Amino acid sequence: MIRHGRRFALGLVLLALSSGTVAADRHIILASTTSTEQSGLFGHIIPRFRDSTGIDVRVVAVGTGQAFAIARRGDADALLVHDRRGEEAFLADGYGLERRDVMYNDFIIIGPGEDPAKVSDADTAAEAMRRIAGAQAPFASRGDDSGTHRAERRIWESAGITPSGSWYRELGSGMGPTLNTAAGMDAYVLADRGTWAGFGNRQNLTVLFEDDEALSNVYGSLLINPERHPHVKHDLAEAWHRWLVSGAGQEAIASFTRGGEPLFVPVVTR
Amino acid sequence: MESADNAFITAFHLIVSMDPVLTGIVLLSLQVSLSAVLIATLIGLPLGAAVALWRFPGRGLLITLLNAFMGLPPVVAGLMVYLMLSRAGPLGQFGLLFTPTAMVIAQCLLVLPIIAALTRQVVEDLWKEYAEQLKSLGASRARAIPTLLWDGRISLVTTVLAGFGRASAEVGAVLIVGGNIDGVTRVMTTAIALETSRGDLPLALGLGLVLMLMVAAVNGAAFLLGESARRQAG
Amino acid sequence: MSDLRVPVGLLPLALREVGFRHGDQDLLKGITLQFGSSGKTLVMGPNGAGKSLLMRLCHGLLRPTEGSIRWHGGGRLGGQALRRRQAMVFQRPVLLRRSARANVEYPLVLQGVSRRQRRRQADAALERFGLSALAGRPARVLSGGEQQRLALARAWVMRPEILFLDEPTSALDPAATKAVEDAVLTFHEEGTRIVMSSHNLGQARRLADDVVFLCRGRLLEHSPAETFFTAPASAEAAAFLRGDLVW
């Protein structure tokens, strides 16, 4: 009994020690947004990048605000996010060397099929939001300082509304949990098209408003300044950064579809 | 109730099909949680026993801290370990963030107070009964520790299982320090959180059932071990 | 460690003006007596007289708050080294949660005896006390009498120069009591000094060479057994022998 116990314990120790060395070497940590990860895009393009370069990309999917924080602390080798203002601030503070537009898709306004605020009749995104506020229809906001949340606040601003009241619910959650909550309480919600396309628990929710310049959602890749964080795998990260905007990378992004429809549009075709 | 039915079917399919991705996730979950519990046990048992046997200044404070840390929110533990292991943190040079090792460290931090605090209670109770006899037989306090731990083994197995339960159930800490990287640091709980946020509730619940089976299997193994120990030692 | 093997015996054991105070109560006071190097001493007295306390002080489990306890051959040995040359059997022995044999081996483990030696000595001790058939059984499931004999076997492997027994038969039936008394005689025959507390007069008459009589924390008498039983010097001892309540 005791001897068996010892062998078991020894095995566990070896297991514990080995855990640090699982799959090593040529990889980078990419801090990106939950919207891109959850759409399934990375599962499509990273294998292609790996096949041509031998570099693996490990995606840490968090809100855009947290992605910037991780990169500023030097914990990521590369960044792919969707908040132009935040990206420019990142560059201005000297954390990034270069920013490139990679791809875009759009935000959509989603709500209950009955559409009590008549959002689908609106001509602009701002008007759609005004209708929601006017009807005091429940609206689920990310409330997490993510790229989508920042976009939502910009649209409210352009509509001249400071949303408040019991109909406006700040959830402080990622896109998926916010959609889950919205589905549960028949609320309106601003979502990115990628997450929506991959979202399975729609219940009564449907797309009510789309196609407006204000809803454009541009993703940018940032090359991190190696002078700020010397340990960052600059060369590998640069290979990724260049590949994304190369012909091969753009083609890989364009060929990612869901239900027959592309979810992200590469910038070169813009 | 539709999604619950789907969940059972999904869980069944997941297990029967031996899906390699799922297998990898289950193995990593076991590896991380068992490693964390093993390390926490190796530290927590002697630590708890030492606190039980010796009187020293600050002992009351230490016991209070251990008891309080039993309820440490996983997110806070994750954040603390993140700040330690981050490149900008004191242990940043080792590059451990977003690796399974970081997850082991974070879970260890969650489990250690449980094991140490419960061990202290078990050993202190035993010591009341044993102190005179062991002293008479010529055992020093330090030498009494392994004796007491061995004699308390049946209670201590439960203690270690409580630690394993906490480790395998938590999501907050491993999500922050592991990053839920597909194929590298994705474990059962973070996979469940991910599928929930993707709105694939049947898959999320199915994974949850698989996790419960996994935890039940470990508990069952420990139970059988405990029973055989009980039969041997009375 | 080498001084453990010095053949000089620990005994005699001398107590001088030993007292033990707990709070503002004198549980023992002014005890002066000597245990010679051989024989069987019975410590007697009514409940609460301080019998258990006296034995714990002698064995070194407690420190006297006044007076001194000195082993003649103890030299500069520390408490633990001293205790390894003694043994004590408690009223309710604490047996470890392992097999009977492992319990007997335990003090030898503490002394660093090799595995093979341990096994041999333990088996010999188990056999001597009629426990061979129970060697593999969990100690905690044994009967009260078996447990007490196991505690004696455990003391036996320590080869103690002196054995303290604190009311070892008070919870046992007559057959088990007889087995324990036989075991005590076995120790005695091997040259172990016996100090045993009891309030069983019959047992004391059967076993005692000399008697220490305590009452309310005081030593009232220390005399040869025959003297004590036939002509006790103190009124309390006389009353105790008559079976009157004494306090």
Coordinates of N, CA, C and O in Angstrom, one line a residue, chain A residues 164-228:
Chain A
S164 N -29.5 56.2 -19.4 CA -29.6 55.8 -17.9 C -31.0 55.5 -17.6 O -31.9 55.7 -18.4
G165 N -31.2 54.9 -16.5 CA -32.6 54.4 -16.2 C -32.6 52.9 -16.1 O -31.6 52.2 -16.5
S166 N -33.7 52.4 -15.6 CA -33.8 51.0 -15.3 C -33.8 50.1 -16.6 O -33.4 49.0 -16.6
W167 N -34.1 50.8 -17.8 CA -34.1 50.0 -19.0 C -32.7 49.8 -19.5 O -32.4 48.8 -20.3
Y168 N -31.7 50.6 -19.1 CA -30.3 50.5 -19.6 C -29.5 49.6 -18.6 O -29.3 50.1 -17.4
R169 N -29.1 48.5 -19.0 CA -28.5 47.6 -18.0 C -27.0 47.3 -18.4 O -26.7 46.7 -19.4
E170 N -26.1 47.8 -17.6 CA -24.7 47.5 -17.8 C -24.3 46.2 -17.2 O -24.4 46.1 -16.0
L171 N -23.9 45.3 -18.0 CA -23.6 43.9 -17.5 C -22.2 43.7 -17.0 O -22.0 42.8 -16.2
G172 N -21.3 44.4 -17.5 CA -19.9 44.1 -17.2 C -19.4 42.8 -17.6 O -18.7 42.1 -16.9
S173 N -19.9 42.3 -18.8 CA -19.6 40.9 -19.2 C -19.0 41.0 -20.6 O -19.1 42.0 -21.3
G174 N -18.5 39.8 -21.0 CA -18.1 39.6 -22.4 C -19.3 39.6 -23.4 O -20.4 39.7 -22.9
M175 N -19.0 39.5 -24.7 CA -20.0 39.6 -25.7 C -21.0 38.4 -25.5 O -22.2 38.6 -25.5
G176 N -20.4 37.2 -25.3 CA -21.3 36.0 -25.3 C -22.2 36.1 -24.1 O -23.4 36.0 -24.2
P177 N -21.7 36.3 -22.8 CA -22.6 36.4 -21.7 C -23.6 37.5 -21.8 O -24.7 37.3 -21.4
T178 N -23.2 38.6 -22.5 CA -24.2 39.7 -22.7 C -25.3 39.2 -23.6 O -26.5 39.5 -23.3
L179 N -25.0 38.5 -24.6 CA -26.0 38.0 -25.5 C -26.9 37.0 -24.8 O -28.1 37.0 -24.9
N180 N -26.3 36.1 -23.9 CA -27.1 35.2 -23.1 C -28.1 36.0 -22.3 O -29.3 35.6 -22.2
T181 N -27.6 37.0 -21.6 CA -28.5 37.8 -20.7 C -29.6 38.5 -21.5 O -30.8 38.5 -21.2
A182 N -29.2 39.1 -22.7 CA -30.1 39.8 -23.5 C -31.2 38.8 -24.0 O -32.4 39.2 -24.0
A183 N -30.8 37.6 -24.4 CA -31.8 36.6 -24.8 C -32.8 36.3 -23.7 O -34.0 36.1 -23.9
G184 N -32.2 36.3 -22.5 CA -33.0 35.9 -21.3 C -34.1 37.0 -21.0 O -35.1 36.7 -20.5
M185 N -33.7 38.3 -21.2 CA -34.7 39.3 -20.8 C -35.2 40.1 -22.0 O -35.7 41.2 -21.9
D186 N -35.1 39.5 -23.2 CA -35.6 40.2 -24.4 C -35.2 41.6 -24.6 O -36.0 42.5 -24.8
A187 N -33.9 41.8 -24.4 CA -33.3 43.2 -24.5 C -32.7 43.4 -25.9 O -32.3 42.5 -26.6
Y188 N -32.6 44.7 -26.2 CA -31.8 45.1 -27.3 C -30.3 45.0 -26.9 O -29.9 45.2 -25.7
V189 N -29.4 44.8 -27.9 CA -28.0 44.7 -27.6 C -27.2 45.0 -28.9 O -27.6 44.7 -30.0
L190 N -26.1 45.7 -28.7 CA -25.2 46.0 -29.8 C -24.1 44.8 -29.8 O -23.5 44.6 -28.7
A191 N -24.0 44.1 -30.9 CA -23.0 43.0 -30.9 C -22.2 43.1 -32.2 O -22.5 43.8 -33.1
D192 N -21.0 42.4 -32.1 CA -20.3 42.3 -33.4 C -20.8 41.1 -34.2 O -21.2 40.1 -33.6
R193 N -20.6 41.2 -35.4 CA -21.2 40.2 -36.3 C -20.6 38.9 -36.1 O -21.3 37.8 -36.2
G194 N -19.3 38.9 -35.8 CA -18.6 37.6 -35.7 C -19.1 36.8 -34.5 O -19.4 35.6 -34.6
T195 N -19.3 37.4 -33.4 CA -19.8 36.7 -32.2 C -21.2 36.2 -32.4 O -21.6 35.1 -32.1
W196 N -22.0 37.1 -33.0 CA -23.4 36.7 -33.3 C -23.5 35.5 -34.2 O -24.3 34.6 -34.0
A197 N -22.6 35.5 -35.2 CA -22.6 34.4 -36.2 C -22.3 33.0 -35.5 O -22.9 32.0 -35.8
G198 N -21.5 33.1 -34.5 CA -21.1 31.8 -33.8 C -21.9 31.6 -32.5 O -21.6 30.6 -31.8
F199 N -23.0 32.4 -32.3 CA -23.7 32.3 -31.0 C -24.9 31.4 -31.2 O -25.7 31.5 -32.1
G200 N -25.0 30.4 -30.2 CA -26.0 29.4 -30.4 C -27.3 29.5 -29.6 O -28.3 28.9 -29.9
N201 N -27.3 30.5 -28.6 CA -28.4 30.5 -27.7 C -29.3 31.8 -28.0 O -29.6 32.6 -27.2
R202 N -29.8 31.9 -29.3 CA -30.4 33.1 -29.7 C -31.8 33.3 -29.2 O -32.3 34.4 -29.0
Q203 N -32.5 32.2 -28.9 CA -33.9 32.3 -28.4 C -34.7 33.2 -29.3 O -34.8 33.0 -30.5
N204 N -35.2 34.3 -28.8 CA -36.1 35.2 -29.5 C -35.4 36.4 -30.2 O -35.9 37.2 -30.8
L205 N -34.0 36.4 -30.1 CA -33.3 37.5 -30.6 C -33.1 37.4 -32.1 O -32.9 36.3 -32.7
T206 N -33.0 38.6 -32.8 CA -32.8 38.6 -34.2 C -32.1 39.9 -34.6 O -32.1 40.9 -33.8
V207 N -31.5 39.9 -35.8 CA -30.8 41.2 -36.2 C -31.9 42.2 -36.7 O -32.7 41.8 -37.5
L208 N -31.9 43.4 -36.1 CA -32.9 44.3 -36.4 C -32.4 45.5 -37.2 O -33.1 46.2 -38.0
F209 N -31.0 45.8 -37.0 CA -30.5 47.0 -37.8 C -29.0 46.7 -38.1 O -28.3 46.2 -37.3
E210 N -28.7 47.0 -39.4 CA -27.3 46.8 -39.8 C -27.0 47.7 -40.9 O -27.8 48.5 -41.3
D211 N -25.7 47.7 -41.4 CA -25.3 48.5 -42.6 C -25.4 50.0 -42.3 O -26.3 50.7 -42.8
D212 N -24.5 50.5 -41.5 CA -24.4 51.9 -41.3 C -22.9 52.2 -41.1 O -22.2 51.4 -40.4
E213 N -22.4 53.3 -41.6 CA -21.0 53.7 -41.5 C -20.6 53.7 -40.0 O -19.5 53.2 -39.6
A214 N -21.5 54.1 -39.1 CA -21.2 54.2 -37.7 C -21.0 52.8 -37.1 O -20.5 52.7 -36.0
L215 N -21.4 51.8 -37.7 CA -21.3 50.5 -37.2 C -20.1 49.7 -37.7 O -19.9 48.5 -37.4
S216 N -19.3 50.4 -38.4 CA -18.1 49.7 -38.9 C -17.1 49.4 -37.8 O -17.0 50.1 -36.8
N217 N -16.5 48.2 -37.9 CA -15.7 47.6 -36.8 C -14.4 47.2 -37.4 O -14.3 46.1 -38.0
V218 N -13.4 48.0 -37.2 CA -12.1 47.8 -37.9 C -11.1 47.1 -36.9 O -11.0 47.6 -35.7
Y219 N -10.5 46.0 -37.3 CA -9.5 45.4 -36.5 C -8.1 45.8 -36.9 O -7.8 45.8 -38.1
G220 N -7.3 46.1 -35.9 CA -5.9 46.5 -36.2 C -4.9 45.6 -35.5 O -5.1 45.1 -34.4
S221 N -3.8 45.3 -36.2 CA -2.7 44.6 -35.6 C -1.6 45.6 -35.1 O -1.3 46.5 -35.9
L222 N -1.1 45.4 -34.0 CA -0.1 46.3 -33.4 C 1.2 45.5 -33.2 O 1.2 44.4 -32.6
L223 N 2.3 46.1 -33.6 CA 3.6 45.5 -33.4 C 4.2 46.2 -32.2 O 4.3 47.4 -32.0
I224 N 4.5 45.3 -31.2 CA 5.0 45.8 -29.9 C 6.4 46.3 -29.9 O 7.3 45.7 -30.5
N225 N 6.6 47.4 -29.2 CA 8.0 48.0 -29.2 C 8.9 47.2 -28.4 O 8.8 47.1 -27.2
P226 N 9.9 46.6 -29.0 CA 10.9 45.7 -28.2 C 11.7 46.5 -27.3 O 12.3 45.9 -26.4
E227 N 11.8 47.8 -27.5 CA 12.6 48.6 -26.5 C 11.9 48.7 -25.2 O 12.5 48.8 -24.1
R228 N 10.6 48.7 -25.2 CA 9.8 48.7 -24.0 C 9.9 47.4 -23.3 O 10.0 47.3 -22.0

